[in-house]
PDB file of C-alpha atoms in Angstrom:
ATOM      1  CA  MET A   1     -35.158  11.385   9.949  1.00 98.00           C
ATOM      2  CA  LYS A   2     -32.529   9.265   9.350  1.00 98.00           C
ATOM      3  CA  ILE A   3     -29.552  11.787   9.458  1.00 98.00           C
ATOM      4  CA  GLY A   4     -25.460  11.253  10.858  1.00 98.00           C
ATOM      5  CA  CYS A   5     -22.167  11.897   9.859  1.00 98.00           C
ATOM      6  CA  HIS A   6     -18.345  10.248   9.590  1.00 96.00           C
ATOM      7  CA  LEU A   7     -17.225   8.994  12.936  1.00 96.00           C
ATOM      8  CA  SER A   8     -13.946   7.313  13.881  1.00 92.00           C
ATOM      9  CA  ALA A   9     -13.966   3.567  14.449  1.00 92.00           C
ATOM     10  CA  SER A  10     -10.500   3.741  16.551  1.00 89.00           C
ATOM     11  CA  LYS A  11     -12.847   3.386  19.599  1.00 88.00           C
ATOM     12  CA  GLY A  12     -14.678   0.548  18.581  1.00 95.00           C
ATOM     13  CA  PHE A  13     -18.615   0.137  17.717  1.00 97.00           C
ATOM     14  CA  LEU A  14     -19.806   1.385  21.066  1.00 98.00           C
ATOM     15  CA  ALA A  15     -17.725   4.249  21.318  1.00 97.00           C
ATOM     16  CA  MET A  16     -19.054   5.853  17.629  1.00 98.00           C
ATOM     17  CA  GLY A  17     -22.711   4.543  18.627  1.00 98.00           C
ATOM     18  CA  LYS A  18     -22.335   6.694  21.986  1.00 98.00           C
ATOM     19  CA  GLU A  19     -21.066   9.715  20.237  1.00 98.00           C
ATOM     20  CA  ALA A  20     -23.655   9.064  17.192  1.00 98.00           C
ATOM     21  CA  ALA A  21     -26.241   9.621  20.371  1.00 98.00           C
ATOM     22  CA  SER A  22     -24.808  12.445  21.992  1.00 98.00           C
ATOM     23  CA  ILE A  23     -24.958  14.566  18.342  1.00 98.00           C
ATOM     24  CA  GLY A  24     -28.310  13.456  17.786  1.00 98.00           C
ATOM     25  CA  ALA A  25     -27.474  11.099  15.157  1.00 98.00           C
ATOM     26  CA  ASN A  26     -29.399   8.108  14.366  1.00 98.00           C
ATOM     27  CA  VAL A  27     -27.268   6.331  11.801  1.00 98.00           C
ATOM     28  CA  PHE A  28     -23.361   6.654  11.091  1.00 98.00           C
ATOM     29  CA  GLN A  29     -20.865   6.251   8.769  1.00 98.00           C
ATOM     30  CA  PHE A  30     -17.281   4.607   9.348  1.00 97.00           C
ATOM     31  CA  PHE A  31     -13.521   3.434   7.945  1.00 94.00           C
ATOM     32  CA  THR A  32     -12.998   0.002   7.926  1.00 90.00           C
ATOM     33  CA  ARG A  33      -9.717   0.953   8.775  1.00 89.00           C
ATOM     34  CA  ASN A  34      -7.447   3.664   8.208  1.00 80.00           C
ATOM     35  CA  PRO A  35      -8.542   5.678   5.385  1.00 80.00           C
ATOM     36  CA  ARG A  36      -5.511   5.568   3.567  1.00 76.00           C
ATOM     37  CA  GLY A  37      -4.920   2.028   4.003  1.00 68.00           C
ATOM     38  CA  GLY A  38      -3.545  -0.301   5.993  1.00 73.00           C
ATOM     39  CA  SER A  39      -4.330  -3.145   8.337  1.00 80.00           C
ATOM     40  CA  ALA A  40      -7.804  -3.037  10.455  1.00 88.00           C
ATOM     41  CA  LYS A  41      -8.376  -2.949  13.949  1.00 86.00           C
ATOM     42  CA  ALA A  42      -9.381  -6.540  15.677  1.00 91.00           C
ATOM     43  CA  ILE A  43     -12.883  -6.250  15.961  1.00 94.00           C
ATOM     44  CA  ASP A  44     -13.953  -7.182  19.542  1.00 96.00           C
ATOM     45  CA  PRO A  45     -17.136  -9.546  19.934  1.00 96.00           C
ATOM     46  CA  LYS A  46     -18.054  -8.105  23.549  1.00 98.00           C
ATOM     47  CA  ASP A  47     -17.511  -4.466  22.104  1.00 98.00           C
ATOM     48  CA  VAL A  48     -20.149  -5.533  19.164  1.00 97.00           C
ATOM     49  CA  SER A  49     -22.474  -7.152  21.297  1.00 98.00           C
ATOM     50  CA  ASP A  50     -22.695  -3.630  23.162  1.00 98.00           C
ATOM     51  CA  PHE A  51     -22.977  -1.649  20.426  1.00 98.00           C
ATOM     52  CA  LEU A  52     -25.982  -3.674  19.355  1.00 98.00           C
ATOM     53  CA  SER A  53     -28.073  -3.815  22.758  1.00 98.00           C
ATOM     54  CA  PHE A  54     -26.992   0.206  22.915  1.00 98.00           C
ATOM     55  CA  SER A  55     -27.921   0.873  18.997  1.00 98.00           C
ATOM     56  CA  ALA A  56     -31.248  -0.765  19.495  1.00 98.00           C
ATOM     57  CA  GLU A  57     -32.243   0.871  22.998  1.00 98.00           C
ATOM     58  CA  HIS A  58     -31.179   4.179  20.930  1.00 98.00           C
ATOM     59  CA  GLY A  59     -32.812   4.202  17.908  1.00 98.00           C
ATOM     60  CA  ILE A  60     -29.573   3.490  15.921  1.00 98.00           C
ATOM     61  CA  SER A  61     -29.905   1.473  12.140  1.00 98.00           C
ATOM     62  CA  HIS A  62     -28.012   1.736   8.874  1.00 98.00           C
ATOM     63  CA  LEU A  63     -24.608   1.745   9.621  1.00 98.00           C
ATOM     64  CA  LEU A  64     -22.567   2.593   6.637  1.00 98.00           C
ATOM     65  CA  ALA A  65     -18.777   1.303   6.748  1.00 97.00           C
ATOM     66  CA  HIS A  66     -16.579   2.717   3.892  1.00 97.00           C
ATOM     67  CA  ALA A  67     -13.723   0.898   2.483  1.00 95.00           C
ATOM     68  CA  PRO A  68     -10.364   2.864   2.311  1.00 94.00           C
ATOM     69  CA  TYR A  69      -9.929   5.702  -0.643  1.00 92.00           C
ATOM     70  CA  THR A  70      -6.608   3.308  -1.641  1.00 93.00           C
ATOM     71  CA  LEU A  71      -9.276   0.239  -2.311  1.00 95.00           C
ATOM     72  CA  ASN A  72      -8.896   0.818  -6.605  1.00 97.00           C
ATOM     73  CA  PRO A  73     -10.364  -2.426  -8.189  1.00 97.00           C
ATOM     74  CA  CYS A  74      -9.769  -0.794 -11.789  1.00 97.00           C
ATOM     75  CA  SER A  75      -5.633  -0.083 -11.079  1.00 97.00           C
ATOM     76  CA  ALA A  76      -3.387  -1.335 -13.698  1.00 96.00           C
ATOM     77  CA  ASP A  77      -1.077  -2.222 -11.035  1.00 97.00           C
ATOM     78  CA  PRO A  78      -1.879  -5.882 -10.685  1.00 97.00           C
ATOM     79  CA  LYS A  79      -0.309  -5.351  -6.900  1.00 96.00           C
ATOM     80  CA  ILE A  80      -3.101  -3.271  -6.210  1.00 96.00           C
ATOM     81  CA  ARG A  81      -5.891  -4.613  -7.638  1.00 97.00           C
ATOM     82  CA  GLY A  82      -4.860  -7.810  -5.261  1.00 96.00           C
ATOM     83  CA  PHE A  83      -5.160  -5.175  -2.276  1.00 95.00           C
ATOM     84  CA  ALA A  84      -8.369  -3.870  -3.301  1.00 96.00           C
ATOM     85  CA  VAL A  85      -9.760  -7.581  -3.372  1.00 97.00           C
ATOM     86  CA  ASN A  86      -8.315  -8.792  -0.082  1.00 95.00           C
ATOM     87  CA  THR A  87      -9.355  -5.702   1.413  1.00 95.00           C
ATOM     88  CA  PHE A  88     -13.228  -6.009   0.268  1.00 97.00           C
ATOM     89  CA  ILE A  89     -12.908  -9.446   1.548  1.00 97.00           C
ATOM     90  CA  ASP A  90     -11.641  -9.239   4.451  1.00 95.00           C
ATOM     91  CA  ASP A  91     -14.109  -6.256   5.278  1.00 96.00           C
ATOM     92  CA  LEU A  92     -17.129  -8.252   3.829  1.00 97.00           C
ATOM     93  CA  LYS A  93     -16.223 -10.650   6.564  1.00 97.00           C
ATOM     94  CA  ARG A  94     -15.760  -8.537   8.871  1.00 96.00           C
ATOM     95  CA  MET A  95     -19.437  -6.615   8.354  1.00 97.00           C
ATOM     96  CA  GLU A  96     -21.269  -9.957   9.636  1.00 97.00           C
ATOM     97  CA  TYR A  97     -20.294  -9.252  13.133  1.00 97.00           C
ATOM     98  CA  VAL A  98     -23.125  -6.194  12.348  1.00 97.00           C
ATOM     99  CA  PRO A  99     -25.378  -8.128   9.813  1.00 97.00           C
ATOM    100  CA  GLY A 100     -27.845  -6.192   7.754  1.00 97.00           C
ATOM    101  CA  ASN A 101     -25.908  -3.052   7.150  1.00 98.00           C
ATOM    102  CA  MET A 102     -24.468  -1.712   4.355  1.00 98.00           C
ATOM    103  CA  TYR A 103     -20.502  -0.961   2.423  1.00 98.00           C
ATOM    104  CA  ASN A 104     -19.707   1.907   0.367  1.00 98.00           C
ATOM    105  CA  PHE A 105     -17.256   2.063  -2.241  1.00 98.00           C
ATOM    106  CA  HIS A 106     -15.511   4.635  -4.584  1.00 97.00           C
ATOM    107  CA  PRO A 107     -15.625   2.353  -8.380  1.00 98.00           C
ATOM    108  CA  GLY A 108     -12.325   3.508  -9.061  1.00 96.00           C
ATOM    109  CA  SER A 109      -9.379   5.298 -11.337  1.00 96.00           C
ATOM    110  CA  HIS A 110      -9.127   3.594 -14.491  1.00 97.00           C
ATOM    111  CA  VAL A 111      -5.825   5.505 -14.748  1.00 93.00           C
ATOM    112  CA  LYS A 112      -5.311   6.245 -18.605  1.00 92.00           C
ATOM    113  CA  GLN A 113      -6.628   2.622 -19.017  1.00 95.00           C
ATOM    114  CA  GLY A 114     -10.654   3.940 -20.474  1.00 96.00           C
ATOM    115  CA  VAL A 115     -13.521   3.284 -19.257  1.00 97.00           C
ATOM    116  CA  GLU A 116     -14.381  -0.013 -20.535  1.00 97.00           C
ATOM    117  CA  ARG A 117     -11.033  -1.356 -19.174  1.00 98.00           C
ATOM    118  CA  GLY A 118     -11.607   0.136 -15.926  1.00 98.00           C
ATOM    119  CA  ILE A 119     -15.515  -1.167 -15.612  1.00 98.00           C
ATOM    120  CA  GLU A 120     -14.484  -4.724 -16.957  1.00 98.00           C
ATOM    121  CA  LEU A 121     -11.967  -4.260 -14.030  1.00 98.00           C
ATOM    122  CA  ILE A 122     -14.489  -3.193 -11.114  1.00 98.00           C
ATOM    123  CA  VAL A 123     -16.893  -6.197 -12.054  1.00 98.00           C
ATOM    124  CA  GLU A 124     -13.717  -8.656 -12.123  1.00 98.00           C
ATOM    125  CA  THR A 125     -13.531  -8.008  -8.691  1.00 98.00           C
ATOM    126  CA  LEU A 126     -17.196  -7.714  -7.330  1.00 98.00           C
ATOM    127  CA  ASN A 127     -17.362 -11.349  -9.016  1.00 98.00           C
ATOM    128  CA  THR A 128     -14.533 -11.555  -7.181  1.00 98.00           C
ATOM    129  CA  VAL A 129     -15.425 -10.736  -3.322  1.00 98.00           C
ATOM    130  CA  LEU A 130     -19.725 -11.159  -3.359  1.00 98.00           C
ATOM    131  CA  THR A 131     -20.707 -14.268  -2.056  1.00 98.00           C
ATOM    132  CA  PRO A 132     -24.679 -15.566  -2.223  1.00 97.00           C
ATOM    133  CA  ASP A 133     -24.838 -15.469   1.600  1.00 97.00           C
ATOM    134  CA  GLN A 134     -24.179 -12.284   2.588  1.00 97.00           C
ATOM    135  CA  SER A 135     -25.953 -10.149   4.507  1.00 98.00           C
ATOM    136  CA  THR A 136     -24.254  -6.705   3.537  1.00 98.00           C
ATOM    137  CA  THR A 137     -25.322  -4.479   0.693  1.00 98.00           C
ATOM    138  CA  VAL A 138     -22.429  -2.996  -1.135  1.00 98.00           C
ATOM    139  CA  LEU A 139     -22.949   0.912  -2.749  1.00 98.00           C
ATOM    140  CA  LEU A 140     -21.595   1.589  -5.659  1.00 98.00           C
ATOM    141  CA  GLU A 141     -20.804   5.557  -4.743  1.00 98.00           C
ATOM    142  CA  THR A 142     -21.801   8.071  -7.575  1.00 98.00           C
ATOM    143  CA  MET A 143     -18.486  10.119  -8.125  1.00 98.00           C
ATOM    144  CA  SER A 144     -17.414  13.717  -9.498  1.00 97.00           C
ATOM    145  CA  GLY A 145     -15.107  12.402 -13.027  1.00 96.00           C
ATOM    146  CA  LYS A 146     -12.515  14.163 -11.599  1.00 95.00           C
ATOM    147  CA  GLY A 147      -9.290  12.321 -12.893  1.00 94.00           C
ATOM    148  CA  SER A 148      -9.688   8.853 -14.404  1.00 95.00           C
ATOM    149  CA  GLU A 149     -12.218   8.668 -11.768  1.00 97.00           C
ATOM    150  CA  VAL A 150     -15.195   5.520 -13.294  1.00 98.00           C
ATOM    151  CA  GLY A 151     -18.473   6.336 -11.804  1.00 97.00           C
ATOM    152  CA  SER A 152     -19.766   9.801 -12.267  1.00 98.00           C
ATOM    153  CA  LYS A 153     -22.047   8.742 -15.214  1.00 98.00           C
ATOM    154  CA  PHE A 154     -25.073   6.950 -14.015  1.00 98.00           C
ATOM    155  CA  THR A 155     -24.729   4.602 -17.713  1.00 98.00           C
ATOM    156  CA  GLU A 156     -21.286   3.232 -15.657  1.00 98.00           C
ATOM    157  CA  LEU A 157     -22.836   2.449 -12.555  1.00 98.00           C
ATOM    158  CA  ARG A 158     -25.751   0.499 -14.256  1.00 98.00           C
ATOM    159  CA  GLU A 159     -23.718  -0.738 -16.706  1.00 98.00           C
ATOM    160  CA  ILE A 160     -21.392  -2.329 -13.293  1.00 98.00           C
ATOM    161  CA  ILE A 161     -24.323  -3.786 -11.518  1.00 98.00           C
ATOM    162  CA  ASP A 162     -25.393  -5.768 -14.977  1.00 98.00           C
ATOM    163  CA  ARG A 163     -22.510  -7.644 -15.273  1.00 98.00           C
ATOM    164  CA  THR A 164     -21.634  -8.294 -11.610  1.00 98.00           C
ATOM    165  CA  HIS A 165     -23.140 -12.033 -10.943  1.00 98.00           C
ATOM    166  CA  LEU A 166     -24.778 -10.983  -7.650  1.00 98.00           C
ATOM    167  CA  GLY A 167     -25.770  -8.138  -8.961  1.00 97.00           C
ATOM    168  CA  ASP A 168     -28.825  -8.232  -6.634  1.00 97.00           C
ATOM    169  CA  ARG A 169     -26.349  -7.852  -3.707  1.00 98.00           C
ATOM    170  CA  LEU A 170     -25.434  -4.098  -5.133  1.00 98.00           C
ATOM    171  CA  GLY A 171     -26.950  -0.821  -4.214  1.00 98.00           C
ATOM    172  CA  VAL A 172     -25.827   2.980  -5.311  1.00 98.00           C
ATOM    173  CA  CYS A 173     -24.687   5.832  -2.880  1.00 98.00           C
ATOM    174  CA  LEU A 174     -25.534   8.976  -4.110  1.00 98.00           C
ATOM    175  CA  ASP A 175     -23.051  11.624  -2.498  1.00 98.00           C
ATOM    176  CA  THR A 176     -24.937  15.321  -3.703  1.00 98.00           C
ATOM    177  CA  CYS A 177     -21.092  17.230  -3.888  1.00 98.00           C
ATOM    178  CA  HIS A 178     -20.123  14.727  -6.288  1.00 98.00           C
ATOM    179  CA  VAL A 179     -23.446  14.778  -8.724  1.00 98.00           C
ATOM    180  CA  TYR A 180     -23.663  18.435  -8.208  1.00 98.00           C
ATOM    181  CA  ASP A 181     -19.563  18.639  -9.538  1.00 98.00           C
ATOM    182  CA  ALA A 182     -20.573  15.495 -11.753  1.00 98.00           C
ATOM    183  CA  GLY A 183     -22.810  17.577 -14.152  1.00 98.00           C
ATOM    184  CA  TYR A 184     -26.016  16.150 -12.227  1.00 98.00           C
ATOM    185  CA  ASP A 185     -28.284  19.900 -11.715  1.00 98.00           C
ATOM    186  CA  ILE A 186     -29.590  18.724  -8.537  1.00 98.00           C
ATOM    187  CA  VAL A 187     -29.956  22.072  -7.668  1.00 98.00           C
ATOM    188  CA  GLY A 188     -31.903  24.113 -10.904  1.00 98.00           C
ATOM    189  CA  ASN A 189     -33.743  20.337 -11.488  1.00 98.00           C
ATOM    190  CA  LEU A 190     -33.821  17.825  -8.742  1.00 98.00           C
ATOM    191  CA  GLU A 191     -36.555  16.694 -10.467  1.00 98.00           C
ATOM    192  CA  LEU A 192     -35.364  15.605 -13.498  1.00 98.00           C
ATOM    193  CA  VAL A 193     -31.921  14.017 -12.190  1.00 98.00           C
ATOM    194  CA  LEU A 194     -34.143  11.664 -10.120  1.00 98.00           C
ATOM    195  CA  GLU A 195     -36.332  10.896 -13.380  1.00 98.00           C
ATOM    196  CA  GLU A 196     -32.573   9.744 -15.055  1.00 98.00           C
ATOM    197  CA  PHE A 197     -31.442   8.254 -12.253  1.00 98.00           C
ATOM    198  CA  ASP A 198     -34.980   5.993 -12.252  1.00 98.00           C
ATOM    199  CA  LYS A 199     -34.404   5.294 -15.744  1.00 98.00           C
ATOM    200  CA  ILE A 200     -31.064   3.995 -15.544  1.00 98.00           C
ATOM    201  CA  LEU A 201     -30.329   2.474 -12.297  1.00 98.00           C
ATOM    202  CA  GLY A 202     -33.582   2.302 -10.550  1.00 98.00           C
ATOM    203  CA  LEU A 203     -34.797   4.424  -7.621  1.00 98.00           C
ATOM    204  CA  ASN A 204     -34.661   0.999  -5.055  1.00 98.00           C
ATOM    205  CA  ARG A 205     -31.382   1.380  -5.601  1.00 98.00           C
ATOM    206  CA  LEU A 206     -30.703   4.165  -4.153  1.00 98.00           C
ATOM    207  CA  LYS A 207     -29.698   3.296  -0.673  1.00 98.00           C
ATOM    208  CA  ALA A 208     -28.107   5.923   0.881  1.00 98.00           C
ATOM    209  CA  ILE A 209     -27.092   9.670   0.237  1.00 98.00           C
ATOM    210  CA  HIS A 210     -24.140  11.439   1.204  1.00 98.00           C
ATOM    211  CA  ILE A 211     -25.747  14.744   2.370  1.00 98.00           C
ATOM    212  CA  ASN A 212     -22.678  17.667   1.191  1.00 98.00           C
ATOM    213  CA  ASP A 213     -22.537  21.061  -0.178  1.00 98.00           C
ATOM    214  CA  SER A 214     -19.497  21.791  -2.707  1.00 98.00           C
ATOM    215  CA  LYS A 215     -16.568  24.199  -2.286  1.00 98.00           C
ATOM    216  CA  ASN A 216     -16.673  24.271  -6.195  1.00 98.00           C
ATOM    217  CA  PRO A 217     -19.315  25.013  -8.989  1.00 98.00           C
ATOM    218  CA  PHE A 218     -21.666  22.820 -11.268  1.00 98.00           C
ATOM    219  CA  ALA A 219     -20.070  20.464 -13.289  1.00 98.00           C
ATOM    220  CA  SER A 220     -16.378  21.469 -11.595  1.00 98.00           C
ATOM    221  CA  HIS A 221     -15.155  17.519 -12.243  1.00 97.00           C
ATOM    222  CA  LYS A 222     -13.648  18.103  -8.882  1.00 95.00           C
ATOM    223  CA  ASP A 223     -14.470  16.946  -5.265  1.00 96.00           C
ATOM    224  CA  ARG A 224     -14.110  19.591  -2.206  1.00 97.00           C
ATOM    225  CA  HIS A 225     -16.405  19.282   0.034  1.00 98.00           C
ATOM    226  CA  GLU A 226     -18.349  22.598   2.347  1.00 98.00           C
ATOM    227  CA  LEU A 227     -20.394  22.397   4.820  1.00 98.00           C
ATOM    228  CA  ILE A 228     -24.368  22.412   4.797  1.00 98.00           C
ATOM    229  CA  GLY A 229     -25.542  25.822   3.134  1.00 98.00           C
ATOM    230  CA  LYS A 230     -22.182  27.315   2.980  1.00 98.00           C
ATOM    231  CA  GLY A 231     -20.948  25.891  -0.880  1.00 98.00           C
ATOM    232  CA  HIS A 232     -22.692  26.129  -4.844  1.00 98.00           C
ATOM    233  CA  LEU A 233     -25.324  23.694  -4.251  1.00 98.00           C
ATOM    234  CA  GLY A 234     -26.463  26.199  -0.841  1.00 98.00           C
ATOM    235  CA  LEU A 235     -28.900  25.232   1.790  1.00 98.00           C
ATOM    236  CA  ASP A 236     -32.199  25.777   0.256  1.00 98.00           C
ATOM    237  CA  ALA A 237     -31.398  23.063  -2.878  1.00 98.00           C
ATOM    238  CA  LEU A 238     -30.279  20.658  -0.036  1.00 98.00           C
ATOM    239  CA  VAL A 239     -33.522  21.147   1.801  1.00 98.00           C
ATOM    240  CA  ARG A 240     -35.430  20.031  -1.189  1.00 98.00           C
ATOM    241  CA  ILE A 241     -33.141  17.151  -1.774  1.00 98.00           C
ATOM    242  CA  ILE A 242     -34.388  15.756   2.327  1.00 98.00           C
ATOM    243  CA  ASN A 243     -37.829  16.725   1.539  1.00 98.00           C
ATOM    244  CA  HIS A 244     -37.851  14.743  -1.711  1.00 98.00           C
ATOM    245  CA  PRO A 245     -40.861  11.880  -1.538  1.00 98.00           C
ATOM    246  CA  ALA A 246     -37.944   9.648  -3.421  1.00 98.00           C
ATOM    247  CA  LEU A 247     -35.055  10.465  -0.764  1.00 98.00           C
ATOM    248  CA  ARG A 248     -36.924  11.775   2.498  1.00 98.00           C
ATOM    249  CA  ASP A 249     -36.888   8.282   3.666  1.00 98.00           C
ATOM    250  CA  LEU A 250     -33.452   7.328   2.627  1.00 98.00           C
ATOM    251  CA  PRO A 251     -30.167   7.500   5.186  1.00 98.00           C
ATOM    252  CA  PHE A 252     -28.428  10.407   5.199  1.00 98.00           C
ATOM    253  CA  TYR A 253     -24.855  10.640   6.014  1.00 98.00           C
ATOM    254  CA  LEU A 254     -22.869  13.923   6.243  1.00 98.00           C
ATOM    255  CA  GLU A 255     -19.303  14.165   5.252  1.00 98.00           C
ATOM    256  CA  THR A 256     -18.331  18.153   5.729  1.00 98.00           C
ATOM    257  CA  PRO A 257     -15.543  19.245   6.436  1.00 98.00           C
ATOM    258  CA  ASN A 258     -16.415  19.805  10.287  1.00 97.00           C
ATOM    259  CA  ASP A 259     -16.380  18.362  13.785  1.00 97.00           C
ATOM    260  CA  LEU A 260     -18.297  16.655  16.014  1.00 97.00           C
ATOM    261  CA  ALA A 261     -20.154  19.666  18.050  1.00 98.00           C
ATOM    262  CA  GLY A 262     -20.255  20.728  13.774  1.00 98.00           C
ATOM    263  CA  TYR A 263     -21.626  17.705  12.828  1.00 98.00           C
ATOM    264  CA  GLY A 264     -24.184  18.430  15.937  1.00 98.00           C
ATOM    265  CA  GLU A 265     -25.617  21.688  14.706  1.00 98.00           C
ATOM    266  CA  GLU A 266     -25.891  20.370  10.988  1.00 98.00           C
ATOM    267  CA  ILE A 267     -27.958  17.544  11.882  1.00 98.00           C
ATOM    268  CA  ALA A 268     -30.284  19.619  14.174  1.00 98.00           C
ATOM    269  CA  LEU A 269     -30.577  22.446  10.819  1.00 98.00           C
ATOM    270  CA  LEU A 270     -31.127  19.450   8.901  1.00 98.00           C
ATOM    271  CA  ARG A 271     -33.925  17.951  11.026  1.00 98.00           C
ATOM    272  CA  SER A 272     -35.783  20.807  11.865  1.00 98.00           C
ATOM    273  CA  LEU A 273     -36.181  21.700   8.163  1.00 98.00           C
ATOM    274  CA  GLN A 274     -37.421  18.168   7.081  1.00 97.00           C
ATOM    275  CA  LYS A 275     -40.959  18.166   6.838  1.00 92.00           C
TER     276      LYS A 275
END
């Protein structure tokens, strides 16, 4: 089973690799910079080299970099959109130090401009930042639909992909908390949700799963993650997800409100329940 959690990148790649190994993780996610924005820490080529050796020895793969929350490519403010473009370009260059991995971002909030205008601006950003020679797959994250978020509907993600010139560089990260909060009943009818995903987006586009419980009930359009089995999704539903034939071989990333030891316990629990 490919499973891990969110780790702090402040100490470098090798430190993250060692933390992952210490809790039984074989994949992990990290923020490329402070999640609230700002400049990124300089990459140390020796740290990267040491990490690549360590990860090969310990079976660590499928790194998932997460864009900062402040990256909003469909903001009405051109300065915020400019920050999104510059950050995106810089992050994709930095990801080439660990080639062949993934970069996840929240599509953004249109803030009273309307979904169609939001999608137009997201596509404009992607058409600016994606390059034919990049090895990183960029993932659109499924969102909960709070406020003016774009990406809570599979059809919105499809439109973004279809209108992006290098759409083959794009994939989807499905967040279990978000899709449940958005109104996709992965507790009561997982099969139907996956059929809809496949019909609209294609399951081949699904590259990663954020495996989280939710503090809020179905279709609440909020975004508050809960510990595994302690929220409205419940352990049984999450176990069905990790064992589904279309999902079980994907990498799973925990984003639950936890510390490192707690992540280790959840990793061990889910690993023990995958058949």
